[in-house]
Amino acid sequence: MNLTKKEQKYEGKAKKVFLTEDPNYYIVSYKDDATAFNGLKKGTIIGKGAINNRVTNFLMKMLETKGIPTDYVEELNHTETIVKACKIVPLEVIVRNIAAGSLAKRLGLKEGEILKSTVLEFCYKDDELGDPLVNSYHIAALGLCSKEDLATITNYALKINDILREYLKQDNIDLVDFKLEFGKLNDGTIILADEISPDTCRFWDSTTHEKLDKDRFRRDLGNVEEAYHEVIKRLMGEN
Ligand code: TMP
Ligand code: ASP
């Protein structure tokens, strides 16, 4: 597609989104900036923008082949991608297979404990409120999305979990938990949007349980860049 970046539509903590000549498409530009704890901790992870862009596109393309509609259109270069213009549903959809992070803390579980069944959580995307946990009643009461759209999102999120878990097993990676965002096209279709990367997933080495994700930055564990490189290397064979 012959599209170029026009006016900046939005700048988030890890990405910028630009309008293009065509209102049906945006160009996303991934940054090396890293934040945690709702922006309280700030830093840079060298090469993160390129890795997250390429890993996201690789996984989005793989998910498309398995019947998940996504916003992916075309990778322009290592940090920039054309995506379908959609209206983001203001929910962070979190899927968990193993207890970690805020779930372990909230419910007093040991990090690494395998959950007896998959946990699905929704957080209301609102930085000022710190993205609070909400349930289907809150989502309806606040009008964040329709009942039908929530059912579609739930089905996709659980299916994506099955596909990704199975896929990552081949690379000796355990999918501990991850966060998804969905968008709505003008015709009402729900599609997977945003990113799937070491910023938004917990990836543990299946054998050593070494963390290969943003927790290395959040928790000052060191070897942050190395962990991001290890993920792209295992998925795409890149060095
Ligand atoms: P949590 O355990 O801190 O709630 O995180 C759950 C998952 O969501 C984890 O894989 C990291 C991801 N996540 C994001 O993508 N963005 C965020 O702002 C937060 C807090 C978590
Ligand atoms: N991206 C989030 C932030 O800065 C938090 C996180 O990923 O831990 O707020």
mmCIF file of C-alpha atoms and ligand atoms in Angstrom:
data_model
loop_
_atom_site.group_PDB
_atom_site.id
_atom_site.type_symbol
_atom_site.label_atom_id
_atom_site.label_comp_id
_atom_site.label_asym_id
_atom_site.label_seq_id
_atom_site.Cartn_x
_atom_site.Cartn_y
_atom_site.Cartn_z
ATOM 1 C CA MET A 1 0.000 0.000 0.000
ATOM 2 C CA ASN A 2 1.278 3.417 -0.869
ATOM 3 C CA LEU A 3 0.506 5.340 2.321
ATOM 4 C CA THR A 4 2.586 7.835 4.272
ATOM 5 C CA LYS A 5 2.429 9.310 7.767
ATOM 6 C CA LYS A 6 0.357 12.458 8.036
ATOM 7 C CA GLU A 7 -0.795 14.206 11.226
ATOM 8 C CA GLN A 8 -0.061 12.422 14.522
ATOM 9 C CA LYS A 9 -3.343 11.133 15.931
ATOM 10 C CA TYR A 10 -2.125 9.918 19.292
ATOM 11 C CA GLU A 11 1.023 9.286 21.306
ATOM 12 C CA GLY A 12 0.958 6.530 23.886
ATOM 13 C CA LYS A 13 3.664 5.323 26.235
ATOM 14 C CA ALA A 14 5.158 2.859 23.732
ATOM 15 C CA LYS A 15 3.743 3.852 20.338
ATOM 16 C CA LYS A 16 2.704 6.761 18.165
ATOM 17 C CA VAL A 17 -0.244 6.530 15.798
ATOM 18 C CA PHE A 18 -0.378 8.608 12.606
ATOM 19 C CA LEU A 19 -3.193 9.357 10.198
ATOM 20 C CA THR A 20 -2.550 8.560 6.525
ATOM 21 C CA GLU A 21 -3.989 9.726 3.174
ATOM 22 C CA ASP A 22 -6.672 7.055 3.630
ATOM 23 C CA PRO A 23 -9.063 7.351 6.603
ATOM 24 C CA ASN A 24 -9.342 3.546 6.740
ATOM 25 C CA TYR A 25 -5.675 3.114 7.684
ATOM 26 C CA TYR A 26 -3.253 4.358 10.340
ATOM 27 C CA ILE A 27 0.516 4.008 10.592
ATOM 28 C CA VAL A 28 1.779 2.856 14.004
ATOM 29 C CA SER A 29 5.332 3.720 15.050
ATOM 30 C CA TYR A 30 6.843 1.733 17.939
ATOM 31 C CA LYS A 31 9.177 3.486 20.416
ATOM 32 C CA ASP A 32 12.034 2.245 22.595
ATOM 33 C CA ASP A 33 10.481 4.080 25.582
ATOM 34 C CA ALA A 34 9.441 1.851 28.453
ATOM 35 C CA THR A 35 7.217 2.726 31.383
ATOM 36 C CA ALA A 36 5.791 0.768 34.295
ATOM 37 C CA PHE A 37 3.420 1.349 37.199
ATOM 38 C CA ASN A 38 1.209 3.665 35.154
ATOM 39 C CA GLY A 39 4.109 5.751 33.927
ATOM 40 C CA LEU A 40 5.801 6.180 37.338
ATOM 41 C CA LYS A 41 8.920 4.288 36.230
ATOM 42 C CA LYS A 42 10.485 5.430 32.967
ATOM 43 C CA GLY A 43 13.322 4.107 30.870
ATOM 44 C CA THR A 44 14.546 3.035 27.466
ATOM 45 C CA ILE A 45 14.944 -0.479 26.174
ATOM 46 C CA ILE A 46 17.238 -0.238 23.146
ATOM 47 C CA GLY A 47 15.784 -2.043 20.145
ATOM 48 C CA LYS A 48 12.409 -2.657 21.850
ATOM 49 C CA GLY A 49 10.390 -0.704 19.271
ATOM 50 C CA ALA A 50 11.671 -2.828 16.401
ATOM 51 C CA ILE A 51 11.288 -6.103 18.310
ATOM 52 C CA ASN A 52 7.747 -5.345 19.499
ATOM 53 C CA ASN A 53 6.688 -4.215 16.023
ATOM 54 C CA ARG A 54 8.082 -7.317 14.327
ATOM 55 C CA VAL A 55 6.919 -9.783 17.006
ATOM 56 C CA THR A 56 3.421 -8.256 16.997
ATOM 57 C CA ASN A 57 3.147 -8.487 13.207
ATOM 58 C CA PHE A 58 4.493 -12.034 13.172
ATOM 59 C CA LEU A 59 1.940 -13.174 15.771
ATOM 60 C CA MET A 60 -0.952 -11.194 14.234
ATOM 61 C CA LYS A 61 -0.285 -12.836 10.847
ATOM 62 C CA MET A 62 -0.146 -16.261 12.495
ATOM 63 C CA LEU A 63 -3.449 -15.581 14.317
ATOM 64 C CA GLU A 64 -5.102 -14.446 11.047
ATOM 65 C CA THR A 65 -4.300 -17.850 9.532
ATOM 66 C CA LYS A 66 -6.180 -19.430 12.475
ATOM 67 C CA GLY A 67 -9.330 -17.343 11.960
ATOM 68 C CA ILE A 68 -8.727 -14.350 14.253
ATOM 69 C CA PRO A 69 -9.418 -11.021 12.503
ATOM 70 C CA THR A 70 -6.702 -8.438 13.300
ATOM 71 C CA ASP A 71 -5.786 -4.849 12.437
ATOM 72 C CA TYR A 72 -2.529 -5.912 10.717
ATOM 73 C CA VAL A 73 -2.093 -4.681 7.130
ATOM 74 C CA GLU A 74 1.563 -4.216 6.160
ATOM 75 C CA GLU A 75 4.941 -3.815 7.861
ATOM 76 C CA LEU A 76 6.627 -0.700 6.438
ATOM 77 C CA ASN A 77 9.991 -1.043 8.178
ATOM 78 C CA HIS A 78 11.383 -2.402 11.461
ATOM 79 C CA THR A 79 9.440 0.042 13.652
ATOM 80 C CA GLU A 80 6.414 1.061 11.544
ATOM 81 C CA THR A 81 3.298 -0.754 10.360
ATOM 82 C CA ILE A 82 0.115 0.073 8.474
ATOM 83 C CA VAL A 83 -2.930 -1.023 10.492
ATOM 84 C CA LYS A 84 -6.666 -0.839 9.907
ATOM 85 C CA ALA A 85 -8.219 2.254 11.470
ATOM 86 C CA CYS A 86 -10.514 1.095 14.250
ATOM 87 C CA LYS A 87 -12.084 2.491 17.399
ATOM 88 C CA ILE A 88 -10.406 0.863 20.394
ATOM 89 C CA VAL A 89 -12.828 -0.699 22.891
ATOM 90 C CA PRO A 90 -11.638 0.882 26.172
ATOM 91 C CA LEU A 91 -10.847 -2.455 27.841
ATOM 92 C CA GLU A 92 -7.600 -4.238 28.614
ATOM 93 C CA VAL A 93 -8.443 -7.895 28.206
ATOM 94 C CA ILE A 94 -6.117 -10.021 30.345
ATOM 95 C CA VAL A 95 -5.828 -13.796 30.037
ATOM 96 C CA ARG A 96 -3.923 -15.797 32.654
ATOM 97 C CA ASN A 97 -2.692 -19.391 32.738
ATOM 98 C CA ILE A 98 -0.187 -19.177 35.605
ATOM 99 C CA ALA A 99 -0.399 -16.941 38.679
ATOM 100 C CA ALA A 100 1.852 -13.880 38.445
ATOM 101 C CA GLY A 101 1.864 -10.108 38.839
ATOM 102 C CA SER A 102 -1.245 -8.392 40.125
ATOM 103 C CA LEU A 103 -3.286 -11.623 40.313
ATOM 104 C CA ALA A 104 -0.733 -13.332 42.568
ATOM 105 C CA LYS A 105 -0.629 -10.224 44.767
ATOM 106 C CA ARG A 106 -4.404 -9.687 44.935
ATOM 107 C CA LEU A 107 -5.334 -13.312 45.689
ATOM 108 C CA GLY A 108 -2.264 -14.299 47.721
ATOM 109 C CA LEU A 109 -1.079 -16.883 45.199
ATOM 110 C CA LYS A 110 2.517 -17.949 44.767
ATOM 111 C CA GLU A 111 3.968 -16.656 41.494
ATOM 112 C CA GLY A 112 4.331 -19.624 39.165
ATOM 113 C CA GLU A 113 1.361 -21.548 40.570
ATOM 114 C CA ILE A 114 -0.521 -23.155 37.682
ATOM 115 C CA LEU A 115 -4.152 -21.983 37.718
ATOM 116 C CA LYS A 116 -6.780 -24.729 37.764
ATOM 117 C CA SER A 117 -8.539 -23.011 34.885
ATOM 118 C CA THR A 118 -7.923 -20.008 32.654
ATOM 119 C CA VAL A 119 -8.647 -16.604 34.192
ATOM 120 C CA LEU A 120 -10.095 -13.794 32.086
ATOM 121 C CA GLU A 121 -10.043 -10.251 33.437
ATOM 122 C CA PHE A 122 -11.150 -6.888 32.084
ATOM 123 C CA CYS A 123 -9.638 -3.559 33.069
ATOM 124 C CA TYR A 124 -11.169 -0.218 32.149
ATOM 125 C CA LYS A 125 -8.569 1.632 30.025
ATOM 126 C CA ASP A 126 -8.246 4.874 31.942
ATOM 127 C CA ASP A 127 -4.766 6.041 33.003
ATOM 128 C CA GLU A 128 -6.135 8.571 35.523
ATOM 129 C CA LEU A 129 -7.954 5.771 37.348
ATOM 130 C CA GLY A 130 -5.014 3.369 36.964
ATOM 131 C CA ASP A 131 -6.895 0.954 34.653
ATOM 132 C CA PRO A 132 -9.238 -0.517 37.318
ATOM 133 C CA LEU A 133 -10.484 -4.095 37.175
ATOM 134 C CA VAL A 134 -14.131 -4.250 35.997
ATOM 135 C CA ASN A 135 -16.655 -7.037 35.389
ATOM 136 C CA SER A 136 -19.403 -7.442 32.800
ATOM 137 C CA TYR A 137 -21.859 -5.453 34.955
ATOM 138 C CA HIS A 138 -19.475 -2.487 35.160
ATOM 139 C CA ILE A 139 -18.851 -2.733 31.404
ATOM 140 C CA ALA A 140 -22.600 -2.600 30.711
ATOM 141 C CA ALA A 141 -23.265 0.118 33.320
ATOM 142 C CA LEU A 142 -20.533 2.353 31.887
ATOM 143 C CA GLY A 143 -21.519 1.489 28.302
ATOM 144 C CA LEU A 144 -17.941 0.461 27.444
ATOM 145 C CA CYS A 145 -19.189 -2.063 24.882
ATOM 146 C CA SER A 146 -22.336 -4.020 24.048
ATOM 147 C CA LYS A 147 -23.140 -7.446 25.485
ATOM 148 C CA GLU A 148 -22.710 -8.958 22.010
ATOM 149 C CA ASP A 149 -19.301 -7.330 21.510
ATOM 150 C CA LEU A 150 -18.180 -8.506 24.958
ATOM 151 C CA ALA A 151 -19.176 -12.071 24.046
ATOM 152 C CA THR A 152 -17.196 -11.817 20.790
ATOM 153 C CA ILE A 153 -14.168 -10.385 22.619
ATOM 154 C CA THR A 154 -14.348 -13.144 25.259
ATOM 155 C CA ASN A 155 -14.469 -15.871 22.594
ATOM 156 C CA TYR A 156 -11.562 -14.393 20.657
ATOM 157 C CA ALA A 157 -9.449 -13.866 23.814
ATOM 158 C CA LEU A 158 -9.840 -17.504 24.907
ATOM 159 C CA LYS A 159 -9.199 -18.792 21.383
ATOM 160 C CA ILE A 160 -6.094 -16.585 21.070
ATOM 161 C CA ASN A 161 -4.869 -18.031 24.375
ATOM 162 C CA ASP A 162 -5.216 -21.602 23.067
ATOM 163 C CA ILE A 163 -3.457 -20.762 19.787
ATOM 164 C CA LEU A 164 -0.613 -18.738 21.335
ATOM 165 C CA ARG A 165 0.013 -21.201 24.160
ATOM 166 C CA GLU A 166 0.338 -24.074 21.736
ATOM 167 C CA TYR A 167 2.439 -22.031 19.312
ATOM 168 C CA LEU A 168 4.904 -20.763 21.943
ATOM 169 C CA LYS A 169 5.402 -24.252 23.346
ATOM 170 C CA GLN A 170 7.414 -25.047 20.181
ATOM 171 C CA ASP A 171 9.847 -22.309 21.200
ATOM 172 C CA ASN A 172 10.088 -23.584 24.792
ATOM 173 C CA ILE A 173 8.143 -20.571 26.079
ATOM 174 C CA ASP A 174 5.348 -20.744 28.674
ATOM 175 C CA LEU A 175 2.614 -18.149 28.136
ATOM 176 C CA VAL A 176 1.981 -17.060 31.730
ATOM 177 C CA ASP A 177 -0.449 -14.229 30.991
ATOM 178 C CA PHE A 178 -1.028 -11.459 28.463
ATOM 179 C CA LYS A 179 -3.066 -8.367 27.665
ATOM 180 C CA LEU A 180 -5.096 -7.802 24.505
ATOM 181 C CA GLU A 181 -6.987 -4.847 23.091
ATOM 182 C CA PHE A 182 -9.764 -5.023 20.548
ATOM 183 C CA GLY A 183 -11.104 -2.458 18.118
ATOM 184 C CA LYS A 184 -14.272 -1.904 16.159
ATOM 185 C CA LEU A 185 -14.318 -1.185 12.426
ATOM 186 C CA ASN A 186 -16.869 1.232 10.934
ATOM 187 C CA ASP A 187 -19.069 -1.710 9.916
ATOM 188 C CA GLY A 188 -19.143 -2.915 13.533
ATOM 189 C CA THR A 189 -16.702 -5.821 13.120
ATOM 190 C CA ILE A 190 -14.580 -6.546 16.199
ATOM 191 C CA ILE A 191 -10.881 -7.106 15.443
ATOM 192 C CA LEU A 192 -7.767 -7.752 17.504
ATOM 193 C CA ALA A 193 -5.699 -4.540 17.709
ATOM 194 C CA ASP A 194 -2.725 -3.017 19.567
ATOM 195 C CA GLU A 195 0.255 -5.333 20.185
ATOM 196 C CA ILE A 196 1.304 -8.781 21.331
ATOM 197 C CA SER A 197 4.887 -8.481 22.530
ATOM 198 C CA PRO A 198 7.198 -8.924 25.519
ATOM 199 C CA ASP A 199 5.722 -5.595 26.762
ATOM 200 C CA THR A 200 2.217 -7.043 26.960
ATOM 201 C CA CYS A 201 2.801 -10.733 27.729
ATOM 202 C CA ARG A 202 4.612 -12.705 30.406
ATOM 203 C CA PHE A 203 6.854 -15.200 28.639
ATOM 204 C CA TRP A 204 8.823 -17.675 30.780
ATOM 205 C CA ASP A 205 11.389 -20.158 29.524
ATOM 206 C CA SER A 206 9.605 -23.503 29.935
ATOM 207 C CA THR A 207 12.685 -25.237 31.340
ATOM 208 C CA THR A 208 14.411 -22.627 33.512
ATOM 209 C CA HIS A 209 11.356 -20.377 34.130
ATOM 210 C CA GLU A 210 13.597 -17.416 33.288
ATOM 211 C CA LYS A 211 11.528 -14.299 32.559
ATOM 212 C CA LEU A 212 11.713 -13.203 28.911
ATOM 213 C CA ASP A 213 9.508 -10.101 29.095
ATOM 214 C CA LYS A 214 8.993 -6.609 30.504
ATOM 215 C CA ASP A 215 9.037 -7.871 34.102
ATOM 216 C CA ARG A 216 12.854 -7.697 33.741
ATOM 217 C CA PHE A 217 12.434 -3.900 33.388
ATOM 218 C CA ARG A 218 9.563 -3.540 35.896
ATOM 219 C CA ARG A 219 11.491 -5.442 38.583
ATOM 220 C CA ASP A 220 15.068 -4.354 37.731
ATOM 221 C CA LEU A 221 16.159 -7.908 36.968
ATOM 222 C CA GLY A 222 18.831 -6.925 34.408
ATOM 223 C CA ASN A 223 19.418 -8.349 30.908
ATOM 224 C CA VAL A 224 16.300 -6.559 29.639
ATOM 225 C CA GLU A 225 17.469 -6.085 26.026
ATOM 226 C CA GLU A 226 18.778 -9.664 25.969
ATOM 227 C CA ALA A 227 15.349 -11.016 26.962
ATOM 228 C CA TYR A 228 13.579 -9.102 24.161
ATOM 229 C CA HIS A 229 16.187 -10.369 21.668
ATOM 230 C CA GLU A 230 15.757 -13.911 22.922
ATOM 231 C CA VAL A 231 11.999 -13.756 22.213
ATOM 232 C CA ILE A 232 12.382 -12.553 18.606
ATOM 233 C CA LYS A 233 15.179 -15.078 18.054
ATOM 234 C CA ARG A 234 13.057 -17.988 19.260
ATOM 235 C CA LEU A 235 9.985 -16.863 17.278
ATOM 236 C CA MET A 236 11.554 -15.641 14.064
ATOM 237 C CA GLY A 237 15.116 -16.972 14.153
ATOM 238 C CA GLU A 238 16.516 -13.420 14.185
ATOM 239 C CA ASN A 239 19.710 -12.428 16.015
HETATM 240 P P1 TMP B 1 -0.584 -7.648 35.771
HETATM 241 O O1 TMP B 1 -0.271 -8.958 36.430
HETATM 242 O O2 TMP B 1 0.359 -6.551 36.170
HETATM 243 O O3 TMP B 1 -2.019 -7.272 35.945
HETATM 244 O O4 TMP B 1 -0.362 -7.844 34.201
HETATM 245 C C1 TMP B 1 -1.056 -8.825 33.488
HETATM 246 C C2 TMP B 1 -0.568 -8.871 32.052
HETATM 247 O O5 TMP B 1 -0.900 -7.686 31.368
HETATM 248 C C3 TMP B 1 0.945 -9.022 31.903
HETATM 249 O O6 TMP B 1 1.193 -9.979 30.875
HETATM 250 C C4 TMP B 1 1.437 -7.687 31.482
HETATM 251 C C5 TMP B 1 0.252 -7.055 30.803
HETATM 252 N N1 TMP B 1 0.127 -5.629 31.060
HETATM 253 C C6 TMP B 1 0.103 -4.748 30.003
HETATM 254 O O7 TMP B 1 0.200 -5.135 28.840
HETATM 255 N N2 TMP B 1 -0.056 -3.413 30.274
HETATM 256 C C7 TMP B 1 -0.175 -2.930 31.533
HETATM 257 O O8 TMP B 1 -0.302 -1.724 31.705
HETATM 258 C C8 TMP B 1 -0.150 -3.867 32.629
HETATM 259 C C9 TMP B 1 -0.284 -3.389 34.030
HETATM 260 C C10 TMP B 1 -0.006 -5.185 32.339
HETATM 261 N N1 ASP B 2 2.636 0.119 30.454
HETATM 262 C C1 ASP B 2 2.192 0.380 31.748
HETATM 263 C C2 ASP B 2 2.572 1.726 32.261
HETATM 264 O O1 ASP B 2 3.493 2.390 32.279
HETATM 265 C C3 ASP B 2 2.470 -0.593 32.823
HETATM 266 C C4 ASP B 2 3.175 -1.865 32.612
HETATM 267 O O2 ASP B 2 3.337 -2.350 31.511
HETATM 268 O O3 ASP B 2 3.560 -2.422 33.635
HETATM 269 O O4 ASP B 2 1.895 2.272 32.825
#
